[in-house]
Amino acid sequence: MTITVLDSISNGNRSETSPTQKRVLLLKPRGFCAGVVRAIDVVKIALETFGAPIYVRREIVHNRYVVNELAEKGAIFVHEIDDVPDGQRVIYSAHGVSPAVREISKKRHLRVIDATCPLVTKVHIEAVKFAKQGYSLVLIGHRDHDEIEGTLGEVPEVTQVVSNVAEATALEVPDPTASPILPRPRSRWTRRATLSMPSSRSFQT
């Protein structure tokens, strides 16, 4: 959580303060998560260690001030991995990438630094695990978000993306009685790790 600490607090009245108290201001709706802070640090350390240029696939975080600051230090943000010259060093953003992106990086001999958030990696692993067990997946989040693209790319053949309540209402999942091996619902759902709790609650029935 990102906070700013001032010298005094007065329960809303600045005229009544105590030197032993602090006034804490919380950013709304929220500050950076640990995964984003880690990814920003990865870019800074890479620039300090290897020097510019350092290519970064997609914005390391959706924050224009942070992106501009890193760009001034020598980070080059690109939309697709194809925009990185062969053999160059590239950082994957905190939102993660699909297996297809990793394969392209390998073929083009890119020197990859993976700044994917560990929680996002866990979602990828869980998606693959459930797919191997025969489950279909419902992935909740905005379909054009970088994180959704990466997770969907793990097992696209069994994954459906749901971006709003209307899509959730119209969702059709495979018949749970179709399998003699698993006579129970064979669908699992997951959501974008960075999806806010209020947004997630809107899908509850």
mmCIF file of C-alpha atoms in Angstrom:
data_model
loop_
_atom_site.group_PDB
_atom_site.id
_atom_site.type_symbol
_atom_site.label_atom_id
_atom_site.label_comp_id
_atom_site.label_asym_id
_atom_site.label_seq_id
_atom_site.Cartn_x
_atom_site.Cartn_y
_atom_site.Cartn_z
ATOM 1 C CA MET A 1 0.000 0.000 0.000
ATOM 2 C CA THR A 2 1.380 3.426 -0.897
ATOM 3 C CA ILE A 3 0.992 6.067 1.806
ATOM 4 C CA THR A 4 2.133 9.577 2.551
ATOM 5 C CA VAL A 5 2.851 10.400 6.193
ATOM 6 C CA LEU A 6 2.606 13.987 7.416
ATOM 7 C CA ASP A 7 3.581 15.416 10.774
ATOM 8 C CA SER A 8 0.217 15.681 12.472
ATOM 9 C CA ILE A 9 -3.377 14.553 12.533
ATOM 10 C CA SER A 10 -6.437 16.185 14.008
ATOM 11 C CA ASN A 11 -9.404 13.975 13.092
ATOM 12 C CA GLY A 12 -10.293 16.288 10.249
ATOM 13 C CA ASN A 13 -9.532 19.535 12.109
ATOM 14 C CA ARG A 14 -6.003 20.740 11.447
ATOM 15 C CA SER A 15 -6.214 23.324 14.225
ATOM 16 C CA GLU A 16 -6.134 20.595 16.872
ATOM 17 C CA THR A 17 -2.975 18.578 16.475
ATOM 18 C CA SER A 18 -0.712 16.498 18.655
ATOM 19 C CA PRO A 19 3.039 16.058 18.120
ATOM 20 C CA THR A 20 2.662 12.371 18.995
ATOM 21 C CA GLN A 21 0.179 11.678 16.193
ATOM 22 C CA LYS A 22 0.608 11.216 12.469
ATOM 23 C CA ARG A 23 -1.707 12.021 9.611
ATOM 24 C CA VAL A 24 -1.835 9.211 7.031
ATOM 25 C CA LEU A 25 -3.159 9.822 3.521
ATOM 26 C CA LEU A 26 -4.178 6.731 1.540
ATOM 27 C CA LEU A 27 -4.154 6.772 -2.245
ATOM 28 C CA LYS A 28 -7.473 5.935 -3.866
ATOM 29 C CA PRO A 29 -8.559 3.626 -5.234
ATOM 30 C CA ARG A 30 -5.301 1.810 -4.387
ATOM 31 C CA GLY A 31 -1.532 1.900 -4.712
ATOM 32 C CA PHE A 32 0.874 -0.440 -6.475
ATOM 33 C CA CYS A 33 0.758 -4.121 -5.587
ATOM 34 C CA ALA A 34 3.949 -5.968 -4.647
ATOM 35 C CA GLY A 35 4.208 -7.536 -8.101
ATOM 36 C CA VAL A 36 4.208 -4.143 -9.808
ATOM 37 C CA VAL A 37 6.774 -2.716 -7.395
ATOM 38 C CA ARG A 38 8.963 -5.755 -8.114
ATOM 39 C CA ALA A 39 8.627 -5.281 -11.886
ATOM 40 C CA ILE A 40 9.559 -1.598 -11.693
ATOM 41 C CA ASP A 41 12.602 -2.500 -9.616
ATOM 42 C CA VAL A 42 13.577 -5.129 -12.208
ATOM 43 C CA VAL A 43 13.652 -2.499 -14.959
ATOM 44 C CA LYS A 44 15.659 -0.070 -12.829
ATOM 45 C CA ILE A 45 18.190 -2.731 -11.841
ATOM 46 C CA ALA A 46 18.524 -3.897 -15.449
ATOM 47 C CA LEU A 47 19.245 -0.336 -16.587
ATOM 48 C CA GLU A 48 21.823 0.119 -13.841
ATOM 49 C CA THR A 49 23.456 -3.248 -14.561
ATOM 50 C CA PHE A 50 23.413 -3.445 -18.353
ATOM 51 C CA GLY A 51 22.842 0.160 -19.392
ATOM 52 C CA ALA A 52 20.480 1.471 -22.054
ATOM 53 C CA PRO A 53 18.727 0.433 -24.127
ATOM 54 C CA ILE A 54 16.564 -2.086 -22.296
ATOM 55 C CA TYR A 55 13.449 -3.147 -24.183
ATOM 56 C CA VAL A 56 10.235 -3.758 -22.268
ATOM 57 C CA ARG A 57 7.279 -5.579 -23.810
ATOM 58 C CA ARG A 58 4.179 -3.525 -23.073
ATOM 59 C CA GLU A 59 4.064 -0.973 -20.274
ATOM 60 C CA ILE A 60 5.687 -2.386 -17.147
ATOM 61 C CA VAL A 61 2.729 -0.926 -15.243
ATOM 62 C CA HIS A 62 -0.297 1.081 -16.359
ATOM 63 C CA ASN A 63 1.012 4.338 -14.948
ATOM 64 C CA ARG A 64 2.161 7.055 -17.313
ATOM 65 C CA TYR A 65 4.417 8.779 -14.758
ATOM 66 C CA VAL A 66 6.353 5.589 -14.006
ATOM 67 C CA VAL A 67 6.633 4.656 -17.677
ATOM 68 C CA ASN A 68 7.922 8.123 -18.619
ATOM 69 C CA GLU A 69 10.472 8.053 -15.803
ATOM 70 C CA LEU A 70 11.840 4.691 -16.935
ATOM 71 C CA ALA A 71 11.857 5.793 -20.578
ATOM 72 C CA GLU A 72 13.976 8.809 -19.643
ATOM 73 C CA LYS A 73 16.494 6.411 -18.091
ATOM 74 C CA GLY A 74 16.747 4.335 -21.278
ATOM 75 C CA ALA A 75 13.881 1.836 -21.234
ATOM 76 C CA ILE A 76 12.215 1.350 -24.622
ATOM 77 C CA PHE A 77 8.628 0.178 -24.389
ATOM 78 C CA VAL A 78 7.313 -1.839 -27.334
ATOM 79 C CA HIS A 79 3.881 -3.257 -28.018
ATOM 80 C CA GLU A 80 4.896 -6.601 -29.479
ATOM 81 C CA ILE A 81 7.949 -8.806 -29.128
ATOM 82 C CA ASP A 82 8.527 -8.472 -32.883
ATOM 83 C CA ASP A 83 9.430 -4.822 -32.268
ATOM 84 C CA VAL A 84 12.545 -5.856 -30.324
ATOM 85 C CA PRO A 85 15.696 -6.214 -32.473
ATOM 86 C CA ASP A 86 17.147 -9.725 -32.645
ATOM 87 C CA GLY A 87 19.463 -10.629 -29.796
ATOM 88 C CA GLN A 88 18.534 -7.672 -27.612
ATOM 89 C CA ARG A 89 17.614 -7.768 -23.935
ATOM 90 C CA VAL A 90 13.875 -7.585 -23.226
ATOM 91 C CA ILE A 91 11.817 -7.520 -20.046
ATOM 92 C CA TYR A 92 8.356 -9.043 -19.768
ATOM 93 C CA SER A 93 5.996 -6.785 -17.848
ATOM 94 C CA ALA A 94 4.318 -7.686 -14.549
ATOM 95 C CA HIS A 95 1.218 -8.794 -16.466
ATOM 96 C CA GLY A 96 2.934 -11.840 -17.969
ATOM 97 C CA VAL A 97 3.026 -13.247 -21.497
ATOM 98 C CA SER A 98 1.646 -16.218 -23.383
ATOM 99 C CA PRO A 99 3.709 -19.273 -24.372
ATOM 100 C CA ALA A 100 3.639 -17.996 -27.957
ATOM 101 C CA VAL A 101 5.536 -14.854 -26.930
ATOM 102 C CA ARG A 102 8.124 -16.928 -25.082
ATOM 103 C CA GLU A 103 8.615 -19.123 -28.137
ATOM 104 C CA ILE A 104 9.149 -16.126 -30.423
ATOM 105 C CA SER A 105 11.674 -14.687 -27.966
ATOM 106 C CA LYS A 106 13.555 -17.972 -27.966
ATOM 107 C CA LYS A 107 13.669 -18.213 -31.762
ATOM 108 C CA ARG A 108 14.944 -14.634 -32.055
ATOM 109 C CA HIS A 109 17.610 -15.200 -29.399
ATOM 110 C CA LEU A 110 16.309 -12.423 -27.175
ATOM 111 C CA ARG A 111 17.873 -12.128 -23.749
ATOM 112 C CA VAL A 112 14.776 -12.296 -21.579
ATOM 113 C CA ILE A 113 14.326 -10.916 -18.084
ATOM 114 C CA ASP A 114 10.983 -12.085 -16.752
ATOM 115 C CA ALA A 115 9.308 -9.550 -14.450
ATOM 116 C CA THR A 116 5.978 -11.382 -14.408
ATOM 117 C CA CYS A 117 4.212 -11.055 -11.073
ATOM 118 C CA PRO A 118 4.452 -14.364 -9.132
ATOM 119 C CA LEU A 119 0.678 -14.282 -8.576
ATOM 120 C CA VAL A 120 0.106 -14.044 -12.329
ATOM 121 C CA THR A 121 2.465 -16.971 -12.852
ATOM 122 C CA LYS A 122 0.427 -18.949 -10.321
ATOM 123 C CA VAL A 123 -2.747 -18.263 -12.331
ATOM 124 C CA HIS A 124 -1.009 -19.559 -15.483
ATOM 125 C CA ILE A 125 0.093 -22.721 -13.695
ATOM 126 C CA GLU A 126 -3.391 -23.345 -12.296
ATOM 127 C CA ALA A 127 -4.963 -22.856 -15.732
ATOM 128 C CA VAL A 128 -2.675 -25.444 -17.303
ATOM 129 C CA LYS A 129 -3.222 -27.854 -14.407
ATOM 130 C CA PHE A 130 -7.014 -27.741 -14.634
ATOM 131 C CA ALA A 131 -6.935 -28.025 -18.426
ATOM 132 C CA LYS A 132 -4.834 -31.190 -18.152
ATOM 133 C CA GLN A 133 -7.399 -32.565 -15.706
ATOM 134 C CA GLY A 134 -10.122 -32.104 -18.301
ATOM 135 C CA TYR A 135 -11.775 -28.960 -16.988
ATOM 136 C CA SER A 136 -12.978 -26.039 -19.064
ATOM 137 C CA LEU A 137 -11.971 -22.606 -17.781
ATOM 138 C CA VAL A 138 -13.809 -19.331 -17.318
ATOM 139 C CA LEU A 139 -11.399 -16.394 -17.186
ATOM 140 C CA ILE A 140 -12.830 -13.185 -15.694
ATOM 141 C CA GLY A 141 -11.328 -9.889 -16.843
ATOM 142 C CA HIS A 142 -11.158 -7.415 -19.691
ATOM 143 C CA ARG A 143 -10.325 -9.432 -22.789
ATOM 144 C CA ASP A 144 -7.932 -6.816 -24.202
ATOM 145 C CA HIS A 145 -5.887 -6.569 -20.976
ATOM 146 C CA ASP A 146 -2.266 -7.758 -21.190
ATOM 147 C CA GLU A 147 -2.716 -10.181 -18.302
ATOM 148 C CA ILE A 148 -5.803 -11.784 -19.832
ATOM 149 C CA GLU A 149 -4.014 -12.231 -23.161
ATOM 150 C CA GLY A 150 -1.171 -14.036 -21.411
ATOM 151 C CA THR A 151 -3.375 -16.342 -19.343
ATOM 152 C CA LEU A 152 -5.680 -17.104 -22.278
ATOM 153 C CA GLY A 153 -2.638 -18.043 -24.334
ATOM 154 C CA GLU A 154 -1.808 -20.910 -21.972
ATOM 155 C CA VAL A 155 -4.863 -23.049 -22.851
ATOM 156 C CA PRO A 156 -6.994 -21.101 -25.363
ATOM 157 C CA GLU A 157 -8.814 -24.198 -26.591
ATOM 158 C CA VAL A 158 -10.625 -24.689 -23.256
ATOM 159 C CA THR A 159 -10.821 -21.105 -21.970
ATOM 160 C CA GLN A 160 -13.669 -18.608 -22.264
ATOM 161 C CA VAL A 161 -13.136 -14.968 -21.323
ATOM 162 C CA VAL A 162 -15.912 -13.140 -19.486
ATOM 163 C CA SER A 163 -15.556 -9.355 -19.391
ATOM 164 C CA ASN A 164 -18.886 -8.198 -17.983
ATOM 165 C CA VAL A 165 -22.055 -9.387 -16.297
ATOM 166 C CA ALA A 166 -23.917 -9.718 -19.602
ATOM 167 C CA GLU A 167 -21.286 -12.130 -20.912
ATOM 168 C CA ALA A 168 -21.394 -14.054 -17.636
ATOM 169 C CA THR A 169 -25.165 -14.382 -17.911
ATOM 170 C CA ALA A 170 -24.932 -15.686 -21.477
ATOM 171 C CA LEU A 171 -22.034 -18.035 -20.704
ATOM 172 C CA GLU A 172 -22.424 -21.667 -21.728
ATOM 173 C CA VAL A 173 -20.101 -24.252 -20.238
ATOM 174 C CA PRO A 174 -19.681 -27.900 -21.267
ATOM 175 C CA ASP A 175 -22.265 -30.387 -19.993
ATOM 176 C CA PRO A 176 -20.990 -31.704 -16.611
ATOM 177 C CA THR A 177 -22.662 -35.072 -17.244
ATOM 178 C CA ALA A 178 -20.759 -35.632 -20.468
ATOM 179 C CA SER A 179 -17.809 -37.275 -18.718
ATOM 180 C CA PRO A 180 -18.114 -40.765 -17.177
ATOM 181 C CA ILE A 181 -14.790 -40.176 -15.409
ATOM 182 C CA LEU A 182 -15.664 -36.937 -13.630
ATOM 183 C CA PRO A 183 -19.423 -36.962 -12.923
ATOM 184 C CA ARG A 184 -19.346 -33.438 -11.509
ATOM 185 C CA PRO A 185 -19.113 -29.922 -12.961
ATOM 186 C CA ARG A 186 -15.972 -29.832 -15.069
ATOM 187 C CA SER A 187 -15.528 -26.074 -15.175
ATOM 188 C CA ARG A 188 -13.248 -23.901 -13.115
ATOM 189 C CA TRP A 189 -13.016 -20.130 -13.028
ATOM 190 C CA THR A 190 -10.192 -17.744 -12.380
ATOM 191 C CA ARG A 191 -9.820 -14.015 -12.674
ATOM 192 C CA ARG A 192 -7.248 -11.423 -13.568
ATOM 193 C CA ALA A 193 -4.947 -11.048 -10.586
ATOM 194 C CA THR A 194 -5.147 -7.245 -10.815
ATOM 195 C CA LEU A 195 -8.943 -7.106 -11.071
ATOM 196 C CA SER A 196 -10.305 -5.069 -8.169
ATOM 197 C CA MET A 197 -12.563 -6.675 -5.576
ATOM 198 C CA PRO A 198 -15.528 -4.402 -6.447
ATOM 199 C CA SER A 199 -15.220 -5.460 -10.102
ATOM 200 C CA SER A 200 -14.972 -9.107 -9.090
ATOM 201 C CA ARG A 201 -18.050 -8.909 -6.871
ATOM 202 C CA SER A 202 -20.156 -7.688 -9.797
ATOM 203 C CA PHE A 203 -19.911 -11.207 -11.263
ATOM 204 C CA GLN A 204 -21.239 -12.946 -8.179
ATOM 205 C CA THR A 205 -24.678 -14.523 -8.388
#
